[in-house]
mmCIF file of C-alpha atoms in Angstrom:
data_model
loop_
_atom_site.group_PDB
_atom_site.id
_atom_site.type_symbol
_atom_site.label_atom_id
_atom_site.label_comp_id
_atom_site.label_asym_id
_atom_site.label_seq_id
_atom_site.Cartn_x
_atom_site.Cartn_y
_atom_site.Cartn_z
ATOM 1 C CA VAL A 1 81.235 93.557 75.082
ATOM 2 C CA GLU A 2 78.105 94.569 76.985
ATOM 3 C CA VAL A 3 78.726 94.225 80.710
ATOM 4 C CA SER A 4 75.011 94.564 81.590
ATOM 5 C CA LEU A 5 75.395 96.862 84.578
ATOM 6 C CA ARG A 6 73.052 99.641 85.583
ATOM 7 C CA ARG A 7 75.953 102.065 86.040
ATOM 8 C CA ASP A 8 78.914 103.142 83.988
ATOM 9 C CA PRO A 9 82.188 101.530 85.126
ATOM 10 C CA ASN A 10 83.989 103.363 87.925
ATOM 11 C CA ALA A 11 87.293 101.598 87.189
ATOM 12 C CA ILE A 12 88.810 99.241 84.632
ATOM 13 C CA VAL A 13 91.828 97.094 85.600
ATOM 14 C CA SER A 14 93.790 94.847 83.219
ATOM 15 C CA ASP A 15 93.965 91.158 84.130
ATOM 16 C CA GLY A 16 97.355 90.813 82.413
ATOM 17 C CA TYR A 17 95.950 88.280 79.932
ATOM 18 C CA GLY A 18 94.309 90.670 77.493
ATOM 19 C CA GLY A 19 91.097 90.915 79.499
ATOM 20 C CA ALA A 20 89.972 93.243 82.262
ATOM 21 C CA TYR A 21 88.057 93.695 85.485
ATOM 22 C CA CYS A 22 85.184 96.165 85.494
ATOM 23 C CA VAL A 23 84.525 97.689 88.943
ATOM 24 C CA VAL A 24 81.305 99.617 89.555
ATOM 25 C CA GLU A 25 79.055 100.964 92.268
ATOM 26 C CA GLU A 26 75.906 98.923 91.748
ATOM 27 C CA PRO A 27 72.642 100.442 93.040
ATOM 28 C CA ASN A 28 70.940 98.407 95.749
ATOM 29 C CA LEU A 29 67.310 99.034 94.850
ATOM 30 C CA ASN A 30 66.074 97.686 98.193
ATOM 31 C CA TYR A 31 67.986 100.255 100.265
ATOM 32 C CA HIS A 32 68.670 103.053 97.738
ATOM 33 C CA TRP A 33 72.428 103.068 98.118
ATOM 34 C CA ASP A 34 75.373 101.687 96.152
ATOM 35 C CA GLU A 35 77.576 98.625 96.679
ATOM 36 C CA VAL A 36 80.877 97.859 94.940
ATOM 37 C CA ILE A 37 80.927 94.856 92.616
ATOM 38 C CA VAL A 38 83.405 93.401 90.099
ATOM 39 C CA LYS A 39 82.773 91.838 86.684
ATOM 40 C CA LYS A 40 85.438 90.063 84.611
ATOM 41 C CA ILE A 41 85.814 90.315 80.832
ATOM 42 C CA ASN A 42 88.047 87.704 79.185
ATOM 43 C CA HIS A 43 90.492 88.444 76.362
ATOM 44 C CA ASP A 44 87.935 87.231 73.795
ATOM 45 C CA GLY A 45 85.278 89.658 75.032
ATOM 46 C CA ILE A 46 83.281 86.974 76.830
ATOM 47 C CA LEU A 47 82.206 87.622 80.405
ATOM 48 C CA GLY A 48 84.286 85.613 82.869
ATOM 49 C CA TRP A 49 83.178 83.830 86.031
ATOM 50 C CA GLY A 50 80.237 82.381 84.109
ATOM 51 C CA GLY A 51 78.770 85.865 83.825
ATOM 52 C CA ALA A 52 78.592 86.194 87.611
ATOM 53 C CA GLU A 53 79.501 89.324 89.534
ATOM 54 C CA VAL A 54 81.490 89.503 92.755
ATOM 55 C CA TRP A 55 80.549 91.688 95.714
ATOM 56 C CA VAL A 56 83.715 92.918 97.425
ATOM 57 C CA SER A 57 82.118 92.645 100.885
ATOM 58 C CA VAL A 58 79.356 90.491 102.346
ATOM 59 C CA ASN A 59 78.190 93.464 104.431
ATOM 60 C CA LEU A 60 75.884 95.272 102.043
ATOM 61 C CA TRP A 61 75.999 98.808 103.418
ATOM 62 C CA PRO A 62 76.692 102.001 101.424
ATOM 63 C CA GLN A 63 80.052 101.746 99.649
ATOM 64 C CA VAL A 64 81.927 104.325 97.560
ATOM 65 C CA LEU A 65 84.704 103.058 95.306
ATOM 66 C CA LYS A 66 87.916 105.059 95.623
ATOM 67 C CA SER A 67 90.635 103.183 93.739
ATOM 68 C CA ALA A 68 91.379 99.893 91.945
ATOM 69 C CA VAL A 69 94.708 98.526 90.647
ATOM 70 C CA SER A 70 96.239 95.266 89.461
ATOM 71 C CA ASP A 71 97.758 93.113 92.213
ATOM 72 C CA GLY A 72 100.573 92.028 89.890
ATOM 73 C CA ALA A 73 99.310 88.432 89.889
ATOM 74 C CA HIS A 74 96.398 88.762 87.411
ATOM 75 C CA GLY A 75 93.947 89.809 90.124
ATOM 76 C CA LEU A 76 93.100 93.222 91.514
ATOM 77 C CA ILE A 77 93.165 95.262 94.728
ATOM 78 C CA LEU A 78 90.541 97.900 95.406
ATOM 79 C CA ALA A 79 89.633 100.392 98.113
ATOM 80 C CA TRP A 80 86.266 101.812 99.083
ATOM 81 C CA GLU A 81 84.666 103.995 101.719
ATOM 82 C CA ASP A 82 82.352 101.919 103.904
ATOM 83 C CA HIS A 83 79.582 103.573 105.915
ATOM 84 C CA GLN A 84 78.367 100.632 108.017
ATOM 85 C CA ARG A 85 80.546 100.919 111.118
ATOM 86 C CA HIS A 86 79.250 104.105 112.754
ATOM 87 C CA ASP A 87 75.864 105.761 113.155
ATOM 88 C CA THR A 88 73.593 103.665 110.940
ATOM 89 C CA THR A 89 70.389 105.652 111.333
ATOM 90 C CA TRP A 90 68.917 106.618 107.988
ATOM 91 C CA MET A 91 69.704 110.338 108.271
ATOM 92 C CA ASN A 92 73.268 109.945 109.549
ATOM 93 C CA ILE A 93 74.536 106.931 107.635
ATOM 94 C CA TYR A 94 76.867 109.038 105.455
ATOM 95 C CA ASP A 95 78.212 111.157 108.336
ATOM 96 C CA SER A 96 81.290 108.987 108.825
ATOM 97 C CA SER A 97 83.138 106.247 107.016
ATOM 98 C CA ASP A 98 85.974 103.743 107.179
ATOM 99 C CA VAL A 99 88.268 102.735 104.334
ATOM 100 C CA TYR A 100 88.298 99.058 103.412
ATOM 101 C CA LEU A 101 90.414 97.066 100.967
ATOM 102 C CA GLN A 102 89.832 93.812 99.151
ATOM 103 C CA ARG A 103 91.979 91.613 96.922
ATOM 104 C CA VAL A 104 90.134 89.640 94.253
ATOM 105 C CA ALA A 105 91.807 86.588 92.703
ATOM 106 C CA PRO A 106 91.575 85.734 88.981
ATOM 107 C CA ASP A 107 88.922 83.115 89.800
ATOM 108 C CA GLY A 108 86.779 85.704 91.619
ATOM 109 C CA SER A 109 87.530 84.571 95.168
ATOM 110 C CA LEU A 110 87.988 87.181 97.908
ATOM 111 C CA LEU A 111 91.533 86.798 99.214
ATOM 112 C CA TRP A 112 91.270 89.252 102.113
ATOM 113 C CA GLY A 113 88.249 87.807 103.856
ATOM 114 C CA PRO A 114 84.535 88.100 103.157
ATOM 115 C CA ASP A 115 84.381 91.679 104.466
ATOM 116 C CA GLY A 116 87.762 93.025 103.324
ATOM 117 C CA ILE A 117 90.287 94.796 105.546
ATOM 118 C CA ASN A 118 89.744 97.932 107.613
ATOM 119 C CA LEU A 119 92.795 100.200 107.342
ATOM 120 C CA ARG A 120 92.626 101.119 111.031
ATOM 121 C CA GLU A 121 91.242 99.823 114.293
ATOM 122 C CA PRO A 122 87.510 100.660 114.469
ATOM 123 C CA ILE A 123 87.021 104.254 115.595
ATOM 124 C CA HIS A 124 83.774 105.245 117.264
ATOM 125 C CA GLY A 125 82.261 108.655 116.768
ATOM 126 C CA ARG A 126 81.940 110.943 113.760
ATOM 127 C CA ILE A 127 85.278 110.320 112.076
ATOM 128 C CA ASP A 128 85.859 110.033 108.361
ATOM 129 C CA MET A 129 88.475 107.912 106.649
ATOM 130 C CA GLU A 130 88.339 108.842 102.994
ATOM 131 C CA GLY A 131 90.147 109.615 99.764
ATOM 132 C CA ALA A 132 92.011 106.298 99.557
ATOM 133 C CA GLU A 133 94.447 105.829 96.658
ATOM 134 C CA VAL A 134 96.072 102.435 96.082
ATOM 135 C CA ILE A 135 99.180 101.276 94.245
ATOM 136 C CA SER A 136 100.475 97.719 94.051
ATOM 137 C CA ASP A 137 103.680 96.997 95.966
ATOM 138 C CA GLY A 138 104.692 94.561 93.220
ATOM 139 C CA GLU A 139 104.442 91.568 95.539
ATOM 140 C CA GLY A 140 100.689 91.037 95.751
ATOM 141 C CA GLY A 141 100.163 93.682 98.436
ATOM 142 C CA ALA A 142 99.559 97.417 98.266
ATOM 143 C CA PHE A 143 100.365 100.854 99.606
ATOM 144 C CA VAL A 144 97.319 102.953 100.464
ATOM 145 C CA TYR A 145 97.190 106.695 101.009
ATOM 146 C CA TYR A 146 94.141 108.043 102.863
ATOM 147 C CA TYR A 147 92.719 110.983 104.814
ATOM 148 C CA LEU A 148 91.555 110.869 108.418
ATOM 149 C CA ASP A 149 89.146 113.626 109.422
ATOM 150 C CA PRO A 150 88.461 113.610 113.185
ATOM 151 C CA TYR A 151 85.789 116.357 113.121
ATOM 152 C CA THR A 152 87.001 117.864 116.391
ATOM 153 C CA SER A 153 86.506 121.484 117.392
ATOM 154 C CA ASN A 154 90.228 122.263 117.293
ATOM 155 C CA ASN A 155 91.078 120.300 114.163
ATOM 156 C CA LYS A 156 88.906 120.431 111.084
ATOM 157 C CA GLU A 157 91.669 119.604 108.628
ATOM 158 C CA ASP A 158 92.304 116.181 107.196
ATOM 159 C CA GLU A 159 95.273 114.229 108.511
ATOM 160 C CA ILE A 160 97.227 112.182 105.987
ATOM 161 C CA TYR A 161 98.245 108.552 106.558
ATOM 162 C CA LEU A 162 99.902 105.777 104.596
ATOM 163 C CA GLN A 163 99.389 102.044 105.103
ATOM 164 C CA HIS A 164 101.169 98.987 103.672
ATOM 165 C CA ILE A 165 99.208 95.744 103.275
ATOM 166 C CA SER A 166 100.938 92.433 102.596
ATOM 167 C CA SER A 167 99.789 89.976 99.921
ATOM 168 C CA GLU A 168 98.070 87.986 102.709
ATOM 169 C CA GLY A 169 96.107 91.032 103.837
ATOM 170 C CA GLU A 170 98.171 91.880 106.933
ATOM 171 C CA LEU A 171 98.435 95.534 107.981
ATOM 172 C CA LEU A 172 102.181 96.001 108.180
ATOM 173 C CA TRP A 173 102.074 99.411 109.905
ATOM 174 C CA THR A 174 99.809 99.606 112.974
ATOM 175 C CA ASN A 175 97.099 102.201 112.270
ATOM 176 C CA GLY A 176 99.209 103.557 109.421
ATOM 177 C CA VAL A 177 102.089 105.985 109.240
ATOM 178 C CA ALA A 178 101.240 109.672 109.731
ATOM 179 C CA ILE A 179 102.471 111.611 106.707
ATOM 180 C CA ASP A 180 101.131 114.987 107.797
ATOM 181 C CA THR A 181 98.960 115.913 110.794
ATOM 182 C CA SER A 182 99.875 119.622 110.985
ATOM 183 C CA LYS A 183 97.102 122.116 111.683
ATOM 184 C CA GLY A 184 95.963 125.077 109.631
ATOM 185 C CA PHE A 185 96.170 123.530 106.172
ATOM 186 C CA SER A 186 93.970 121.573 103.822
ATOM 187 C CA ARG A 187 95.947 118.865 102.081
ATOM 188 C CA TYR A 188 95.290 117.217 98.744
ATOM 189 C CA PHE A 189 96.740 114.024 97.336
ATOM 190 C CA MET A 190 98.191 114.248 93.828
ATOM 191 C CA ASP A 191 100.112 111.067 93.011
ATOM 192 C CA MET A 192 102.096 108.142 94.454
ATOM 193 C CA VAL A 193 104.756 105.906 92.881
ATOM 194 C CA LEU A 194 107.045 103.108 94.024
ATOM 195 C CA ASP A 195 110.670 103.966 94.691
ATOM 196 C CA ASP A 196 113.596 101.561 94.228
ATOM 197 C CA THR A 197 113.822 100.523 97.893
ATOM 198 C CA ASP A 198 110.381 98.929 98.494
ATOM 199 C CA GLY A 199 108.880 102.231 99.535
ATOM 200 C CA VAL A 200 106.816 104.986 97.923
ATOM 201 C CA ILE A 201 107.145 108.641 96.936
ATOM 202 C CA ILE A 202 104.063 110.846 97.414
ATOM 203 C CA SER A 203 103.236 114.217 95.911
ATOM 204 C CA MET A 204 100.595 116.515 97.415
ATOM 205 C CA TYR A 205 99.836 120.176 97.908
ATOM 206 C CA TRP A 206 98.529 122.354 100.722
ATOM 207 C CA THR A 207 96.196 125.328 100.981
ATOM 208 C CA ASP A 208 95.908 127.540 104.041
ATOM 209 C CA ALA A 209 92.765 129.190 105.407
ATOM 210 C CA ASP A 210 93.046 131.876 102.708
ATOM 211 C CA TYR A 211 93.359 129.197 99.983
ATOM 212 C CA ASN A 212 96.958 130.027 99.249
ATOM 213 C CA ASP A 213 98.800 127.048 97.733
#
């Protein structure tokens, strides 16, 4: 099926019925940046939602898709970096970012509000939240792993946090749980899986200033 998008798909997520969701960064030709949209393909190869596309946020600022997974209920959950909340001058718009999440229902409705959910309280200043990876919690919510880079003079390494979002879009851990905030290392996410006790297991690796693993 031809999805008729101006970009190759960034993510494909099964709808559990033999069809799929196609998630892309669609160029906004008016502002020369990308915005995340979703298209649905039914099991018979016909475009769902009457051929319409769904924007994951009503705030059309630069967005960078990071991860998309099934929500376990025939919809999907996705995460993106959003660059609207900080310095929005043209030259500095990509200097900092927040991570947002959205849950899209099978009918294309946005279940976590028109703007999605910010993983933390708004932080002012040049601070990056980035690198978000999402897995479904099996109950319509998600676990999200992300980096927080405060850009301070005494800490230039990313700090690692984990957040749990309920199926209703509630942040279950205030400002996330710090996985690693130690200094002197660069940390890299590798993978994340559910355990058997409603939690997650995370793998990652570190490099020091001399790039020793």
